[in-house]
Amino acid sequence: IKQHEASVHVSDFMKTTAALTAGLERIPDQLGYLVISEDGVLASAGELENDEQTAAVMMQMVRTASRFKLPGSAEPPFKRMSVTLEDFVYMVTVSGQKVFVVKRQNNQQEPIST
């Protein structure tokens, strides 16, 4: 019975992980993703697979940005945040107690000034 209980728990974990990452797999130009909670990385794939350092940096950025509340507002200060670098962009979404980070190819071109 113990082995059956263990396989049920693993199965439940896999279903939960699949539910967390279902939409992330289909994002165009995504290079990888992280699903993070206060306890650590819940799921990861692609270039961000097992990337604890990026997870820690993104969580710190979310914590810092969360401190900037508008006076009198009960709403969270933000739901989405983008970190744009030359070749790629990190798209960060906060939902419930989880932070979803997607690394995407940066296809935006700089405006050409004449």
Coordinates of N, CA and C in Angstrom, one line a residue:
I1 N 0.8 -1.2 0.0 CA 0.0 0.0 0.0 C 0.9 1.2 0.0
K2 N 2.0 1.2 0.7 CA 2.9 2.4 0.7 C 3.3 2.8 -0.7
Q3 N 3.7 1.8 -1.5 CA 4.1 2.2 -2.8 C 3.0 2.8 -3.6
H4 N 1.8 2.3 -3.5 CA 0.6 2.8 -4.2 C 0.4 4.3 -3.7
E5 N 0.5 4.5 -2.4 CA 0.3 5.9 -1.9 C 1.4 6.8 -2.5
A6 N 2.6 6.4 -2.6 CA 3.7 7.2 -3.1 C 3.4 7.5 -4.6
S7 N 2.9 6.5 -5.4 CA 2.7 6.8 -6.8 C 1.5 7.7 -7.0
V8 N 0.5 7.6 -6.1 CA -0.6 8.6 -6.1 C -0.2 10.0 -5.9
H9 N 0.7 10.2 -4.9 CA 1.2 11.5 -4.6 C 2.1 12.1 -5.8
V10 N 2.9 11.2 -6.4 CA 3.7 11.6 -7.5 C 2.7 12.0 -8.7
S11 N 1.7 11.2 -8.9 CA 0.7 11.5 -9.9 C 0.0 12.8 -9.7
D12 N -0.4 13.1 -8.5 CA -1.1 14.3 -8.1 C -0.1 15.5 -8.4
F13 N 1.2 15.3 -8.0 CA 2.2 16.4 -8.2 C 2.3 16.7 -9.7
M14 N 2.4 15.6 -10.5 CA 2.6 15.8 -12.0 C 1.4 16.5 -12.6
K15 N 0.1 16.1 -12.1 CA -1.1 16.8 -12.6 C -1.1 18.3 -12.2
T16 N -0.7 18.6 -11.0 CA -0.6 20.0 -10.5 C 0.4 20.7 -11.3
T17 N 1.6 20.2 -11.6 CA 2.7 20.8 -12.3 C 2.2 21.0 -13.8
A18 N 1.5 20.0 -14.4 CA 1.0 20.2 -15.7 C 0.0 21.3 -15.8
A19 N -0.9 21.4 -14.8 CA -1.9 22.5 -14.8 C -1.2 23.9 -14.6
L20 N -0.1 24.0 -13.9 CA 0.6 25.2 -13.7 C 1.3 25.7 -15.0
T21 N 1.8 24.7 -15.8 CA 2.6 25.1 -17.0 C 1.9 24.9 -18.3
A22 N 0.6 24.5 -18.3 CA -0.1 24.2 -19.5 C 0.0 25.4 -20.5
G23 N -0.3 26.6 -20.1 CA -0.3 27.8 -21.0 C 1.1 28.2 -21.4
L24 N 2.0 28.0 -20.5 CA 3.4 28.5 -20.7 C 4.1 27.9 -21.9
E25 N 3.8 26.6 -22.1 CA 4.4 25.8 -23.2 C 4.0 26.4 -24.6
R26 N 2.9 27.1 -24.6 CA 2.4 27.5 -25.9 C 2.7 29.0 -26.3
I27 N 3.4 29.7 -25.4 CA 3.7 31.1 -25.7 C 4.7 31.2 -26.8
P28 N 4.4 32.0 -27.8 CA 5.3 32.1 -29.0 C 6.7 32.7 -28.6
D29 N 7.7 32.2 -29.2 CA 9.1 32.7 -29.0 C 9.6 32.5 -27.6
Q30 N 8.9 31.6 -26.8 CA 9.4 31.4 -25.4 C 10.6 30.5 -25.5
L31 N 11.6 30.9 -24.6 CA 12.9 30.2 -24.5 C 13.0 29.3 -23.3
G32 N 12.0 29.6 -22.4 CA 12.0 28.9 -21.1 C 11.1 29.6 -20.1
Y33 N 10.8 28.9 -19.0 CA 9.9 29.5 -18.0 C 10.2 29.0 -16.6
L34 N 9.8 29.7 -15.6 CA 9.8 29.4 -14.2 C 8.5 29.6 -13.6
V35 N 8.1 28.7 -12.7 CA 6.9 29.0 -11.9 C 7.5 29.0 -10.4
I36 N 7.3 30.1 -9.7 CA 8.0 30.3 -8.4 C 7.0 30.6 -7.4
S37 N 7.2 30.1 -6.2 CA 6.5 30.5 -5.0 C 7.5 31.0 -3.9
E38 N 7.0 31.4 -2.8 CA 7.9 31.8 -1.7 C 8.8 30.7 -1.3
D39 N 8.3 29.4 -1.5 CA 9.1 28.2 -1.1 C 10.2 27.9 -2.1
G40 N 10.1 28.4 -3.3 CA 11.1 28.1 -4.3 C 10.5 27.8 -5.7
V41 N 11.3 27.2 -6.5 CA 10.8 26.9 -7.9 C 9.9 25.7 -7.9
L42 N 8.7 25.9 -8.5 CA 7.7 24.8 -8.5 C 7.8 24.1 -9.9
A43 N 8.2 24.8 -10.9 CA 8.4 24.2 -12.2 C 9.3 25.0 -13.1
S44 N 10.0 24.4 -14.0 CA 10.9 25.1 -14.9 C 11.1 24.3 -16.2
A45 N 11.5 25.0 -17.2 CA 11.8 24.3 -18.5 C 12.7 25.2 -19.4
G46 N 13.2 24.6 -20.4 CA 14.0 25.4 -21.4 C 15.2 26.0 -20.8
E47 N 15.6 27.2 -21.3 CA 16.8 27.9 -20.8 C 16.7 28.3 -19.3
L48 N 15.5 28.2 -18.7 CA 15.4 28.5 -17.3 C 15.2 27.3 -16.4
E49 N 15.4 26.1 -17.0 CA 15.3 24.9 -16.2 C 16.3 24.9 -15.1
N50 N 15.8 24.7 -13.9 CA 16.6 24.6 -12.7 C 17.5 25.9 -12.4
D51 N 17.0 27.0 -13.0 CA 17.8 28.3 -12.8 C 17.4 29.0 -11.5
E52 N 17.9 28.5 -10.4 CA 17.6 29.1 -9.1 C 18.1 30.5 -9.0
Q53 N 19.2 30.9 -9.7 CA 19.6 32.3 -9.6 C 18.7 33.3 -10.2
T54 N 18.2 33.0 -11.4 CA 17.2 33.8 -12.1 C 15.9 33.9 -11.2
A55 N 15.5 32.7 -10.7 CA 14.3 32.7 -9.9 C 14.5 33.6 -8.7
A56 N 15.6 33.6 -8.0 CA 15.8 34.4 -6.8 C 15.8 35.9 -7.2
V57 N 16.5 36.2 -8.3 CA 16.5 37.6 -8.8 C 15.1 38.1 -9.1
M58 N 14.3 37.3 -9.8 CA 13.0 37.7 -10.2 C 12.1 37.9 -9.0
M59 N 12.2 37.0 -8.0 CA 11.4 37.1 -6.8 C 11.8 38.3 -6.0
Q60 N 13.0 38.7 -6.0 CA 13.5 39.9 -5.3 C 12.9 41.1 -6.0
M61 N 12.9 41.1 -7.3 CA 12.3 42.2 -8.1 C 10.8 42.4 -7.8
V62 N 10.1 41.2 -7.8 CA 8.7 41.3 -7.5 C 8.4 41.8 -6.1
R63 N 9.2 41.3 -5.1 CA 9.1 41.9 -3.7 C 9.3 43.4 -3.7
T64 N 10.4 43.8 -4.4 CA 10.7 45.3 -4.4 C 9.5 46.1 -5.0
A65 N 9.1 45.6 -6.2 CA 8.0 46.3 -6.9 C 6.7 46.3 -6.1
S66 N 6.5 45.2 -5.3 CA 5.3 45.1 -4.5 C 5.2 46.2 -3.4
R67 N 6.3 46.7 -3.0 CA 6.3 47.8 -2.0 C 5.7 49.1 -2.4
F68 N 5.7 49.3 -3.8 CA 5.2 50.6 -4.3 C 3.7 50.6 -4.5
K69 N 3.0 50.8 -3.4 CA 1.5 50.8 -3.4 C 1.0 52.3 -3.6
L70 N 0.0 52.4 -4.3 CA -0.6 53.8 -4.5 C -1.4 54.1 -3.2
P71 N -1.3 55.3 -2.7 CA -2.1 55.7 -1.5 C -3.6 55.4 -1.6
G72 N -4.2 54.7 -0.7 CA -5.6 54.5 -0.7 C -6.0 53.3 -1.6
S73 N -5.1 52.7 -2.2 CA -5.5 51.6 -3.2 C -5.3 50.2 -2.5
A74 N -6.4 49.4 -2.6 CA -6.4 48.1 -2.1 C -5.8 47.1 -3.1
E75 N -5.7 47.5 -4.3 CA -5.2 46.7 -5.4 C -3.7 46.4 -5.2
P76 N -3.2 45.3 -5.7 CA -1.8 45.1 -5.7 C -1.2 46.1 -6.6
P77 N 0.0 46.5 -6.4 CA 0.6 47.5 -7.2 C 0.8 47.1 -8.7
F78 N 0.9 45.8 -9.0 CA 1.1 45.4 -10.4 C 0.7 43.9 -10.5
K79 N 0.4 43.5 -11.7 CA 0.2 42.1 -12.0 C 1.2 41.5 -12.9
R80 N 1.7 42.4 -13.8 CA 2.7 42.0 -14.8 C 3.9 43.0 -14.8
M81 N 5.1 42.4 -15.1 CA 6.3 43.2 -15.2 C 7.1 42.6 -16.3
S82 N 7.8 43.5 -17.0 CA 8.7 43.1 -18.1 C 10.1 43.6 -17.8
V83 N 11.0 42.7 -18.0 CA 12.4 43.1 -17.9 C 13.0 42.8 -19.3
T84 N 13.3 43.9 -20.0 CA 13.7 43.9 -21.4 C 15.2 44.1 -21.6
L85 N 15.8 43.1 -22.2 CA 17.3 43.1 -22.5 C 17.4 43.1 -24.0
E86 N 18.6 43.2 -24.5 CA 18.8 43.4 -25.9 C 18.3 42.2 -26.7
D87 N 18.6 41.0 -26.3 CA 18.2 39.8 -27.1 C 16.9 39.1 -26.6
F88 N 16.6 39.3 -25.4 CA 15.4 38.6 -24.8 C 14.7 39.5 -23.8
V89 N 13.5 39.0 -23.4 CA 12.7 39.7 -22.4 C 12.2 38.7 -21.4
Y90 N 12.2 39.1 -20.1 CA 11.5 38.3 -19.1 C 10.1 38.9 -18.9
M91 N 9.1 38.1 -19.1 CA 7.7 38.5 -18.8 C 7.3 37.9 -17.5
V92 N 7.0 38.7 -16.5 CA 6.7 38.2 -15.2 C 5.2 38.5 -14.9
T93 N 4.5 37.5 -14.4 CA 3.1 37.6 -14.1 C 2.9 37.1 -12.6
V94 N 2.3 37.9 -11.8 CA 2.0 37.5 -10.4 C 0.5 37.1 -10.4
S95 N 0.2 35.8 -10.0 CA -1.1 35.3 -9.9 C -1.2 34.5 -8.6
G96 N -2.1 35.0 -7.7 CA -2.2 34.3 -6.4 C -0.9 34.3 -5.7
Q97 N -0.4 33.2 -5.2 CA 0.8 33.1 -4.5 C 2.0 32.6 -5.4
K98 N 1.7 32.7 -6.7 CA 2.8 32.2 -7.6 C 3.2 33.3 -8.5
V99 N 4.5 33.2 -9.0 CA 5.1 34.1 -9.9 C 5.5 33.3 -11.1
F100 N 5.0 33.7 -12.3 CA 5.3 33.0 -13.6 C 6.2 33.9 -14.3
V101 N 7.4 33.3 -14.7 CA 8.4 34.0 -15.5 C 8.6 33.3 -16.8
V102 N 8.5 34.0 -17.9 CA 8.7 33.5 -19.2 C 9.8 34.3 -19.9
K103 N 10.8 33.5 -20.4 CA 11.9 34.2 -21.1 C 11.5 34.0 -22.6
R104 N 11.4 35.2 -23.3 CA 11.1 35.2 -24.7 C 12.1 35.9 -25.5
Q105 N 12.2 35.5 -26.8 CA 13.1 36.2 -27.7 C 12.6 37.6 -27.9
N106 N 13.5 38.6 -27.8 CA 13.1 40.0 -28.0 C 13.1 40.3 -29.5
N107 N 11.9 40.4 -30.1 CA 11.8 40.6 -31.6 C 11.5 42.0 -31.9
Q108 N 11.4 42.9 -30.9 CA 11.1 44.3 -31.2 C 12.4 45.0 -31.7
Q109 N 12.2 45.7 -32.7 CA 13.3 46.5 -33.3 C 13.3 47.9 -32.7
E110 N 14.5 48.4 -32.5 CA 14.6 49.8 -32.1 C 14.0 50.7 -33.2
P111 N 13.3 51.8 -32.9 CA 12.9 52.7 -33.9 C 14.1 53.3 -34.7
I112 N 13.9 53.5 -35.9 CA 14.9 54.1 -36.8 C 14.7 55.6 -36.9
S113 N 15.7 56.3 -36.5 CA 15.5 57.8 -36.6 C 16.3 58.3 -37.8
T114 N 15.7 59.2 -38.5 CA 16.3 59.7 -39.8 C 16.7 61.1 -39.6

